[in-house]
CSV table of C-alpha atoms and ligand atoms in Angstrom, one decimal:
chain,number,residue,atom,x,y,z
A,26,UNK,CA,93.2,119.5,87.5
A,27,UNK,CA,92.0,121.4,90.8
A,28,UNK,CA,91.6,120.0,93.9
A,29,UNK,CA,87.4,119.7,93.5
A,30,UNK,CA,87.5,117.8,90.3
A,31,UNK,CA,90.1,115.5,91.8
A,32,UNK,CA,87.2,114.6,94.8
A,33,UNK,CA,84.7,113.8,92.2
A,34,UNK,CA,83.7,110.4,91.0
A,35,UNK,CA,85.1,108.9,87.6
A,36,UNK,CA,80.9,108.9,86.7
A,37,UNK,CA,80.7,112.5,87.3
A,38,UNK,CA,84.2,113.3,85.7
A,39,UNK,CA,82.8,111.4,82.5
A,40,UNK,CA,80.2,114.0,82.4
A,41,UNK,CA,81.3,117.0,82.5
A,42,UNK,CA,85.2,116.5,81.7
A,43,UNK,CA,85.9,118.7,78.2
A,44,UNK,CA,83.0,120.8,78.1
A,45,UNK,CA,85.0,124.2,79.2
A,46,UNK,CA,84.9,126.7,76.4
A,47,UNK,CA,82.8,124.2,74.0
A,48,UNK,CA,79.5,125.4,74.0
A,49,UNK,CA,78.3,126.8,70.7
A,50,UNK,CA,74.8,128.4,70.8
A,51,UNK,CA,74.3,126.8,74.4
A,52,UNK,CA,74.4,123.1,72.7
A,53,UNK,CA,76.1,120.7,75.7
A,54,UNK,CA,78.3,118.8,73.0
A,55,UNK,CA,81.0,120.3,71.4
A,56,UNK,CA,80.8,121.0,67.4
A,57,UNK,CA,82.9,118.9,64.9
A,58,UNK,CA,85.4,121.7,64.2
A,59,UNK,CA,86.7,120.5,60.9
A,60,UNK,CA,89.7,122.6,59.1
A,61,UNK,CA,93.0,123.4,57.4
A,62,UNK,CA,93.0,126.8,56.9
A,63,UNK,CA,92.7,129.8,59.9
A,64,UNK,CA,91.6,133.0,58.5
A,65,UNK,CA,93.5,136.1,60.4
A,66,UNK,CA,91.6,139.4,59.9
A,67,UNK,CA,94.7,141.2,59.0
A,68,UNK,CA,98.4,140.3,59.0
A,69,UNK,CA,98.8,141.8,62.6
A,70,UNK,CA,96.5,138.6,63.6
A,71,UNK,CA,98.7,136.5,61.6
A,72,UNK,CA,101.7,137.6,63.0
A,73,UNK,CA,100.3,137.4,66.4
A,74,UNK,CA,98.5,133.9,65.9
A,75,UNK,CA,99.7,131.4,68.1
A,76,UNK,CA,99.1,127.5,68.5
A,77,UNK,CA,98.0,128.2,72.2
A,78,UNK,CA,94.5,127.4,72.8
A,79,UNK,CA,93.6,131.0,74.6
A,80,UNK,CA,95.3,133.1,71.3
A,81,UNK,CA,92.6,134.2,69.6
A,82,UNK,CA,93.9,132.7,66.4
A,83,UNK,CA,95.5,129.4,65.7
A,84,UNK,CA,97.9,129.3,62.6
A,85,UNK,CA,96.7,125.9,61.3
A,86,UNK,CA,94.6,123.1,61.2
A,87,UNK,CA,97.3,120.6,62.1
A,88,UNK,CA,97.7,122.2,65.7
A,89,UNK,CA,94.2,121.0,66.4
A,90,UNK,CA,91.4,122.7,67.4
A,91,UNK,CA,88.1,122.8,69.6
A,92,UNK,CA,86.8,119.7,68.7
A,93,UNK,CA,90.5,117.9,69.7
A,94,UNK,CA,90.5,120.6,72.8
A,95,UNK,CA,87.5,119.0,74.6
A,96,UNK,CA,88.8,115.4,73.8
A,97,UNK,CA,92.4,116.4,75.0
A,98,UNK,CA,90.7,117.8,78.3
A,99,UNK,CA,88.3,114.9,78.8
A,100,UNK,CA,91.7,112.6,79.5
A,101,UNK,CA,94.2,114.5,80.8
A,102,UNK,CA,91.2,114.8,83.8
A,103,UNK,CA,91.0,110.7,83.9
A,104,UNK,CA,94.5,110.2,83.9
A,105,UNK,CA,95.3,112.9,86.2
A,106,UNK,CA,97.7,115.2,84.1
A,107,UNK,CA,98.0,118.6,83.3
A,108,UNK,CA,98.4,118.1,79.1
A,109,UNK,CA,97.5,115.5,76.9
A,110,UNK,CA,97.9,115.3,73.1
A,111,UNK,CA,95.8,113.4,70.9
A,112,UNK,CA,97.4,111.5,68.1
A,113,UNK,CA,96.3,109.5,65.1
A,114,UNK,CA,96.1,106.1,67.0
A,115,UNK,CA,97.8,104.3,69.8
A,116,UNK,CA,100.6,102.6,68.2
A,117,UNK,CA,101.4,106.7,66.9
A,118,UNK,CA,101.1,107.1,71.1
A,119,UNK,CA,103.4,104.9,71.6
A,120,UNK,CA,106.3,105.6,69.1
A,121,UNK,CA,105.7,109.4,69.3
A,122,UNK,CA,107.2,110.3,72.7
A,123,UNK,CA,109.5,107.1,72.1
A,124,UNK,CA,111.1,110.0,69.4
A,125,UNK,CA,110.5,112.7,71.6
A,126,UNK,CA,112.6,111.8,75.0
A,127,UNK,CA,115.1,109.2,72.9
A,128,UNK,CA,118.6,110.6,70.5
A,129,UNK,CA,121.0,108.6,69.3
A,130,UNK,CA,123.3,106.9,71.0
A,131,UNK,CA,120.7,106.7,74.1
A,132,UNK,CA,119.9,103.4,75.5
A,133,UNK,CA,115.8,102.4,76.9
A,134,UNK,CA,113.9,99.4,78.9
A,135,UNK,CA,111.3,97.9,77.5
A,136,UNK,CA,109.6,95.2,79.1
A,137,UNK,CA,109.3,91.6,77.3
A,138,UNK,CA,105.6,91.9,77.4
A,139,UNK,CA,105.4,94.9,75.4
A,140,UNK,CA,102.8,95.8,72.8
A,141,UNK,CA,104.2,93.9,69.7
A,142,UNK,CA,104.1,96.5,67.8
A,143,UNK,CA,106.0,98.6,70.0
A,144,UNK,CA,109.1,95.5,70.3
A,145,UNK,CA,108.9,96.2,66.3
A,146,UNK,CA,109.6,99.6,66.1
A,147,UNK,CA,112.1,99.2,68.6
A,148,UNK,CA,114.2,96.4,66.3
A,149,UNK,CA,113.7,98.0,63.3
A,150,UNK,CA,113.3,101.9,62.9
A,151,UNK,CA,115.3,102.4,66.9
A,152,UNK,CA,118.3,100.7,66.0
A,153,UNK,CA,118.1,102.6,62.7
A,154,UNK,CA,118.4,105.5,64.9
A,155,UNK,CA,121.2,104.2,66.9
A,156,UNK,CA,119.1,103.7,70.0
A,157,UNK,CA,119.7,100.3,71.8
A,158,UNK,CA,117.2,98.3,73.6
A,159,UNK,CA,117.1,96.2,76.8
A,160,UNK,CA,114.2,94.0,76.8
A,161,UNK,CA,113.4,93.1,81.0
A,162,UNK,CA,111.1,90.5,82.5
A,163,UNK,CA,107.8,92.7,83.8
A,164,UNK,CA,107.8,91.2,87.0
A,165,UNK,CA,111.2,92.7,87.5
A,166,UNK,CA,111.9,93.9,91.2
A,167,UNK,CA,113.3,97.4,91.7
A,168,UNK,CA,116.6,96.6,92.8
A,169,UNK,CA,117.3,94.1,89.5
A,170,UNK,CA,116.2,96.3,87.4
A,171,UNK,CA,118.8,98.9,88.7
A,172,UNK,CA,121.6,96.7,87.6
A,173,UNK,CA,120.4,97.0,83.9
A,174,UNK,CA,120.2,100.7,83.8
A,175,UNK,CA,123.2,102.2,81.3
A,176,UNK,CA,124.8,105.6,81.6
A,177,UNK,CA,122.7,106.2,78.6
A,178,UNK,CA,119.5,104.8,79.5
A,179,UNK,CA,117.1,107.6,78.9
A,180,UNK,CA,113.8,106.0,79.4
A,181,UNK,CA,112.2,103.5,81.7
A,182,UNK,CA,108.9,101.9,79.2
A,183,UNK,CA,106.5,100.2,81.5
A,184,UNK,CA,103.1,98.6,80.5
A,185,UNK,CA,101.0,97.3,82.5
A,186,UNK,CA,99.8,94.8,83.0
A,187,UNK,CA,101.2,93.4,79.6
A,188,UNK,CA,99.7,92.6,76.2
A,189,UNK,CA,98.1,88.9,76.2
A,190,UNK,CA,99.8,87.7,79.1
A,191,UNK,CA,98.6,90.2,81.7
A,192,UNK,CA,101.6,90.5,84.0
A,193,UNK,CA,101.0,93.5,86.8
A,194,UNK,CA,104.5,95.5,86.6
A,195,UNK,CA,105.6,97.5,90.4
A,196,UNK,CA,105.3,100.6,88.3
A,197,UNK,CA,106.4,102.9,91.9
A,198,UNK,CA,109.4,100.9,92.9
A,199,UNK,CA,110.6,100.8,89.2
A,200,UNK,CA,109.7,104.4,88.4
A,201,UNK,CA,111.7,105.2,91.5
A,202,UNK,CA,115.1,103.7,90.0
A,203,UNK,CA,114.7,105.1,87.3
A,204,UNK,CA,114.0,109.0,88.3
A,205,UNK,CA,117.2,108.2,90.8
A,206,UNK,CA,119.1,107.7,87.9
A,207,UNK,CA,118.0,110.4,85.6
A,208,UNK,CA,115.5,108.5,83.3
A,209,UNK,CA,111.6,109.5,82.0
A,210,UNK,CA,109.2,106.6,82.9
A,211,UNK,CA,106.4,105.8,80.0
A,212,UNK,CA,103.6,103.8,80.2
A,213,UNK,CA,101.6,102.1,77.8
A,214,UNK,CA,98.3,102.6,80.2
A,215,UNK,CA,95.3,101.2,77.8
A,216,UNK,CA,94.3,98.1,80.2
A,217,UNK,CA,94.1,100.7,83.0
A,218,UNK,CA,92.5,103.7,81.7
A,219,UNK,CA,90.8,105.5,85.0
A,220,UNK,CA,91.5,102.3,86.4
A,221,UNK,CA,95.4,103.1,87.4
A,222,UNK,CA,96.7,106.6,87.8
A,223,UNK,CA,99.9,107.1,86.5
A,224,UNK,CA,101.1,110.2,87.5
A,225,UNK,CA,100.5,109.1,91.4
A,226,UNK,CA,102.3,105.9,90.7
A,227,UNK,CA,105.6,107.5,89.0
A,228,UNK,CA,104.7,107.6,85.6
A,229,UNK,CA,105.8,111.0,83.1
A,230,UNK,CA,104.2,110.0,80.6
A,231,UNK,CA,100.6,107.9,79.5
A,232,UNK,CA,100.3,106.6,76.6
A,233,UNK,CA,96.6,105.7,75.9
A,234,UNK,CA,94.8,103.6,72.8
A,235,UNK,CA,91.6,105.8,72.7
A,236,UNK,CA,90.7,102.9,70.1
A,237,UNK,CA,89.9,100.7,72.9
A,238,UNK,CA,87.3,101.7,75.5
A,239,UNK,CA,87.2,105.4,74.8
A,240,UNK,CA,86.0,104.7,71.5
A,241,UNK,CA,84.3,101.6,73.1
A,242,UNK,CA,82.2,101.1,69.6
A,243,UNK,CA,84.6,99.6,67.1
A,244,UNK,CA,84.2,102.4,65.1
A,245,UNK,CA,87.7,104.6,65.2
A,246,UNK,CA,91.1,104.6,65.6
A,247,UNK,CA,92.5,107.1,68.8
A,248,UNK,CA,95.9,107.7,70.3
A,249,UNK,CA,96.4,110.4,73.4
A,250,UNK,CA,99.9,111.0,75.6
A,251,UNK,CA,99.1,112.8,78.5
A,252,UNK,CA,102.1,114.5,80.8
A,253,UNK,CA,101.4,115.7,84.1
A,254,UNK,CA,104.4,118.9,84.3
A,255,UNK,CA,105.2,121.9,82.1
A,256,UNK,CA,109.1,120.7,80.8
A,257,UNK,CA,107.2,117.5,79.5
A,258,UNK,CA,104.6,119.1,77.6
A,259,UNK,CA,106.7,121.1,75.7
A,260,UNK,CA,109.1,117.9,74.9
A,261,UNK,CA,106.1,116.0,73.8
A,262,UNK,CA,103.6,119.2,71.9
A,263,UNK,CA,106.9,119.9,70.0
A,264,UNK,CA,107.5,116.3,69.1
A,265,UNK,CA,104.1,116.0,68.2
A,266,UNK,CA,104.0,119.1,65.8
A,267,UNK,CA,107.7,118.6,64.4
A,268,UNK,CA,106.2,114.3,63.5
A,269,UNK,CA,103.1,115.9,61.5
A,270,UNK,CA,100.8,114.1,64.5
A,271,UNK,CA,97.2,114.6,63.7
A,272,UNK,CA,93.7,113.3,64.5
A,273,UNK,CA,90.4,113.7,62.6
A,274,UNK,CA,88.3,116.1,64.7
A,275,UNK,CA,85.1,113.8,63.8
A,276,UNK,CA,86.8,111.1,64.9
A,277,UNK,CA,87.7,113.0,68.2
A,278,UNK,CA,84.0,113.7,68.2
A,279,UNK,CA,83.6,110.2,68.7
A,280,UNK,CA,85.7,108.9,71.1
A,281,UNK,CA,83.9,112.1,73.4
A,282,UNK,CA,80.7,110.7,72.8
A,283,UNK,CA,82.0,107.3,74.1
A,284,UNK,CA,83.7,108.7,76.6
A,285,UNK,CA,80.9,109.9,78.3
A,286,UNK,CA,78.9,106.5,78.6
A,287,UNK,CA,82.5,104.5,79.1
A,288,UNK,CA,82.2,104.2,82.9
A,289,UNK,CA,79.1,102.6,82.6
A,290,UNK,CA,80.2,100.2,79.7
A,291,UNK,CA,83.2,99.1,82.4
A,292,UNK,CA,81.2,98.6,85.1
A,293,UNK,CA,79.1,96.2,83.1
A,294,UNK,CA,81.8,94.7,81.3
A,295,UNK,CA,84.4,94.2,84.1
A,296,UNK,CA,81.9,92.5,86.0
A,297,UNK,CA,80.8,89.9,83.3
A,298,UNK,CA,84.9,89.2,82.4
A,299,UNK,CA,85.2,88.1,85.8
A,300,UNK,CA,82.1,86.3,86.1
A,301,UNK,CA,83.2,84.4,82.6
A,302,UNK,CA,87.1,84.3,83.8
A,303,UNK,CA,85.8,82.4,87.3
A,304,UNK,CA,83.9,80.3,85.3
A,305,UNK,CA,86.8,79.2,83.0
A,306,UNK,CA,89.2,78.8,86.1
A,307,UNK,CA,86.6,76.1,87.2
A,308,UNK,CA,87.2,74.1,83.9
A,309,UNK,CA,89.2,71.0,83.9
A,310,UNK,CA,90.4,72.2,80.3
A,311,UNK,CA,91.9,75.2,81.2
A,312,UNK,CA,95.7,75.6,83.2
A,313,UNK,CA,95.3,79.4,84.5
A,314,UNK,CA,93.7,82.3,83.7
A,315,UNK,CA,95.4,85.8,83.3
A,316,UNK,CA,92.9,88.6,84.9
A,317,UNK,CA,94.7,90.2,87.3
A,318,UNK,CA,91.4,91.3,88.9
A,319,UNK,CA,90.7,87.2,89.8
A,320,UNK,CA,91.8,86.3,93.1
A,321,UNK,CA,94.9,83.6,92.7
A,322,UNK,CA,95.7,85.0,89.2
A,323,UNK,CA,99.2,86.6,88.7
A,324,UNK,CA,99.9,89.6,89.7
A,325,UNK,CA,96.6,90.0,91.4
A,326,UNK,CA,98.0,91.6,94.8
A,327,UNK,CA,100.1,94.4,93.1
A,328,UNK,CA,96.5,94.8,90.9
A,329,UNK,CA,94.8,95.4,94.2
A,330,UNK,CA,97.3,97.5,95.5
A,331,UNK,CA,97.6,99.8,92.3
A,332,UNK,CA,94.8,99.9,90.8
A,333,UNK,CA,90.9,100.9,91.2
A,334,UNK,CA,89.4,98.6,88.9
A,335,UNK,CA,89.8,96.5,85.5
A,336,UNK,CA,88.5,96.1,82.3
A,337,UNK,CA,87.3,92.9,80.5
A,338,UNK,CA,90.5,91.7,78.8
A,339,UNK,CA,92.2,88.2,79.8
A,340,UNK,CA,94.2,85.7,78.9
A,341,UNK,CA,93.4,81.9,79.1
A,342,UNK,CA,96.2,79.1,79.0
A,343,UNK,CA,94.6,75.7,78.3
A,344,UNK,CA,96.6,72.5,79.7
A,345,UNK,CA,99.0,71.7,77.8
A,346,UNK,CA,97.4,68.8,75.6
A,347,UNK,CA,95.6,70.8,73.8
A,348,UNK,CA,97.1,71.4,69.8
A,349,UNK,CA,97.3,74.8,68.4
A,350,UNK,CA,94.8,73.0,66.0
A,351,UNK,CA,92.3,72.2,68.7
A,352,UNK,CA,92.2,75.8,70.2
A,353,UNK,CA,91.9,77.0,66.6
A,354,UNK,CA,88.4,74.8,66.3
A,355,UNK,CA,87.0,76.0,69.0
A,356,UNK,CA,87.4,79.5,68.6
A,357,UNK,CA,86.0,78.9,64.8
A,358,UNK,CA,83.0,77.4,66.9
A,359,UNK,CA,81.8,80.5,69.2
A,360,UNK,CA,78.9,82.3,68.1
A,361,UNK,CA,79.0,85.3,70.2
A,362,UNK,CA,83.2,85.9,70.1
A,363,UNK,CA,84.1,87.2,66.9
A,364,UNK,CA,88.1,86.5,65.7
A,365,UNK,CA,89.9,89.8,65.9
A,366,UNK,CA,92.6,91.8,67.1
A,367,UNK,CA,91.7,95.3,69.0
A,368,UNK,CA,89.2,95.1,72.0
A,369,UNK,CA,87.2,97.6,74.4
A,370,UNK,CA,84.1,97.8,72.2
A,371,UNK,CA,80.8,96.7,73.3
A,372,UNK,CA,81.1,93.0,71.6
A,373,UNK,CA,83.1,90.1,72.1
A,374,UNK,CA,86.1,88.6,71.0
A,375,UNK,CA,88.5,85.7,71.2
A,376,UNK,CA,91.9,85.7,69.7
A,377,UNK,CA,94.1,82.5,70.1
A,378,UNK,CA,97.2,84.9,71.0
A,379,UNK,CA,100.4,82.4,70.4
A,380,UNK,CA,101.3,83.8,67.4
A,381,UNK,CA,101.0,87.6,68.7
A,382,UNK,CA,103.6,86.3,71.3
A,383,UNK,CA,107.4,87.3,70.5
A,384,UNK,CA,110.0,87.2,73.7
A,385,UNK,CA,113.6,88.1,73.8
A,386,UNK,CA,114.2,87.9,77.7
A,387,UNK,CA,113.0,84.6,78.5
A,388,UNK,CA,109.5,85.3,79.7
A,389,UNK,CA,106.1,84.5,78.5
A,390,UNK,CA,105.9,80.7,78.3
A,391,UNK,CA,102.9,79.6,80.0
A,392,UNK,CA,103.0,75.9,79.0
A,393,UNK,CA,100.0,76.4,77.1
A,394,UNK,CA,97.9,77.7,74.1
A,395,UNK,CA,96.5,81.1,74.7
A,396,UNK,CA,93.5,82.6,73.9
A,397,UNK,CA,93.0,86.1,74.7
A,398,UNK,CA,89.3,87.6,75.5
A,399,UNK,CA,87.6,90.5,75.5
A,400,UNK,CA,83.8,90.5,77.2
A,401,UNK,CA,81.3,93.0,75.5
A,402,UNK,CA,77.8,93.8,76.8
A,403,UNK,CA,76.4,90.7,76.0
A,404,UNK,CA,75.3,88.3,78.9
A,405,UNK,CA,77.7,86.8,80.5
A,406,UNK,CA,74.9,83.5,80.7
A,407,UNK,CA,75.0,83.7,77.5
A,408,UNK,CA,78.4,84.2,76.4
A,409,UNK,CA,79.7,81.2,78.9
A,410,UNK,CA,76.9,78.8,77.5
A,411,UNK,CA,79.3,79.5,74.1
A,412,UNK,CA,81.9,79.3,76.0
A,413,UNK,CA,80.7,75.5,77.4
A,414,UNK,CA,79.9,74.7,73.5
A,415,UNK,CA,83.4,75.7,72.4
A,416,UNK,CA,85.1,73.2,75.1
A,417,UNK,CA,83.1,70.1,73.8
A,418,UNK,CA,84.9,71.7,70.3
A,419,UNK,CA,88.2,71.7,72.1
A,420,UNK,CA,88.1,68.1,73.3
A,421,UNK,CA,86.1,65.9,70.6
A,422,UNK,CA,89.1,68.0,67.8
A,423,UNK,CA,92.0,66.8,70.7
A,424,UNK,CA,90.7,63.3,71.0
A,425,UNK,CA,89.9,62.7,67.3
B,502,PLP,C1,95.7,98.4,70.7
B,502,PLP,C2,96.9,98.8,71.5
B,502,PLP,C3,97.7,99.9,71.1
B,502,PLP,C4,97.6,100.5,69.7
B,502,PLP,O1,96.4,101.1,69.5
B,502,PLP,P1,95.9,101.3,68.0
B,502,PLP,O2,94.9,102.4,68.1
B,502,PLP,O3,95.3,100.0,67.5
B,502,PLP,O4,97.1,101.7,67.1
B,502,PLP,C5,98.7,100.2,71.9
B,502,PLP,N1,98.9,99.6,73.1
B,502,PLP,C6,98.2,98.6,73.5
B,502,PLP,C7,98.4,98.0,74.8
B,502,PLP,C8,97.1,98.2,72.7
B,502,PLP,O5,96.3,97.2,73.2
């Protein structure tokens, strides 16, 4: 990125991020460049072809193309970085450069608030693969977390701020011990997006869920890992290629066209969560309420510190008298929530998140059930009067 896109707004960036070298017949969006095949006109082109984007050739469909070009360009510029890579989805994100940076016999931190599905491939197909795991507490401090490093701890995983319980990791002070000691630093950067910059905070490489706001529309499934330096591009392209990684270019398409409206989605939508999260910290049903961007909530003063914004995904724990059962009746009684996993699109959800909840280093017990939201483009008057209807739920279900 030069030094005049880094000065322009994230509104402007939005714009006109991954039109470069798309324009067919002078149309502004990109075509849907949809292929296997690459015809050479002779075998001097195919000998010649190459799977960089300026040869005039590619060799293959797999590599990508155009389409996956412009969406590839549109993030690497939110997130900062020189490269990015777009992959199936964002658990493929994830467990991609996890095989890229990691051998066997090498040792990684992961924190205890980790994308479940991450924690899974790192008990299952990791130790498979002879690669041990440390889980950590997220609100580690540097200098702790330097007593866990190994001689064989490659890579430092950070995610931030965690999945359904929202803790804000020091991603600087705990990059830092790990570069001193040799290690990569990953982050699992979907809450942040634009929103955290992870290359000025220490980060080699983003992992993003393009699923989530990107898409914005509920309609795809999107992975992207974008590096920042030369040496890591060519650990994680070659990764990529070697694993088969590939992403349908209409699907690319997509996420582009969301991509383009996504700042003003977050605006909107950040601003309703945290008119709907005040609202529930007001409640006499409810013990706390994890949205970092809320004044009071955890890890809101490293939020404020690290990051520019947020999106609309938090975490409610409700006293502690409530049953499982309870929470489960109310969330059956919202109108305007639906019950689902994912998030970032343009509706609302609620997800009681117990069950999604699996520790290993002592952390994440918030004396509570949990109910994780996501706030859409609806009113937030409205949603919050579904909110107020869902309480009476909770307590007539507790008290009879
Ligand atoms: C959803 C999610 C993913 C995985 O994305 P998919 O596209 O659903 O595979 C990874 N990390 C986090 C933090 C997520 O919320």
């Amino acid at each position: 990125m030069n030094d005049k896109a880094e000065k322009l707004d994230i509104y402007t960036r939005l714009s006109h991020a991954g039109r470069a070298g798309t324009h067919v017949h002078g149309f502004v969006n990109p075509a849907v460049h949809r292929g296997s095949t690459v015809l050479y006109p002779d075998m001097k082109g195919r000998q010649t072809a190459g799977e960089k984007r300026l040869e005039q050739y590619m060799v293959y469909g797999t590599m990508g193309g155009p389409t996956h070009w412009a969406l590839e360009d549109m993030i690497a510029e939110i997130e900062g970085g020189t490269h990015c890579q777009i992959v199936g989805n964002g658990l493929a994100a994830c467990t991609m450069p996890l095989l890229a940076y990691l051998s066997s016999g090498d040792h990684i931190l992961i924190p205890d608030s980790v994308y479940g599905p991450v924690r899974n491939f790192a008990q299952g197909m990791m130790v498979r693969l002879g690669i041990t795991t440390t889980f950590y507490d997220p609100c580690i401090t540097g200098e702790a977390l330097a007593l866990m490093f190994q001689a064989n701890t490659k890579v430092l995983y950070v995610e931030s701020p965690g999945s359904h319980t929202f803790e804000v990791q020091d991603v600087p002070a705990l990059a830092k011990v790990a570069h001193a000691r040799g290690a990569k630093v990953l982050m699992d950067n979907t809450w942040g997006i634009y929103h955290f910059q992870p290359f000025t905070h220490g980060v080699d490489v983003s992992i993003q869920a393009l699923t989530k706001y990107v898409g914005g529309h509920s309609d795809l499934v999107l992975g992207s890992v974008t590096v920042n330096s030369e040496e890591d591009w060519e650990i994680v392209r070659s990764a990529s290629m070697t694993l088969g990684h590939y992403a349908s270019p209409d699907d690319c398409w997509l996420a582009l066209r969301g991509a383009r409206t996504m700042a003003v989605r977050m605006e909107r939508q950040s601003k309703s969560s945290l008119e709907v999260a005040k609202w529930l910290a007001g409640r006499p049903e409810v013990k706390q309420v994890l949205h970092p961007a809320l004044p009071g909530a955890p890890g809101h003063e490293l939020w404020k510190r690290d990051f520019s914004g947020a999106c609309s995904l938090f975490g409610v724990v409700f006293q502690p008298g409530f049953s499982k059962e309870a929470v489960y009746a109310m969330t059956n009684s919202l109108e305007l929530f639906g019950i689902g996993a994912s998030w970032g699109g343009f509706e609302s959800l609620a997800l009681p998140s117990a069950a999604s909840i699996s520790r290993s280093a002592g952390t994440g017990d918030f004396g509570g059930e949990m109910v994780r939201y996501h706030v859409g483009l609806e009113a937030p008057g409205d949603l919050i009067a579904d909110l107020e209807r869902g309480l009476k739920v909770l307590i007539s279900n507790d008290i009879g």
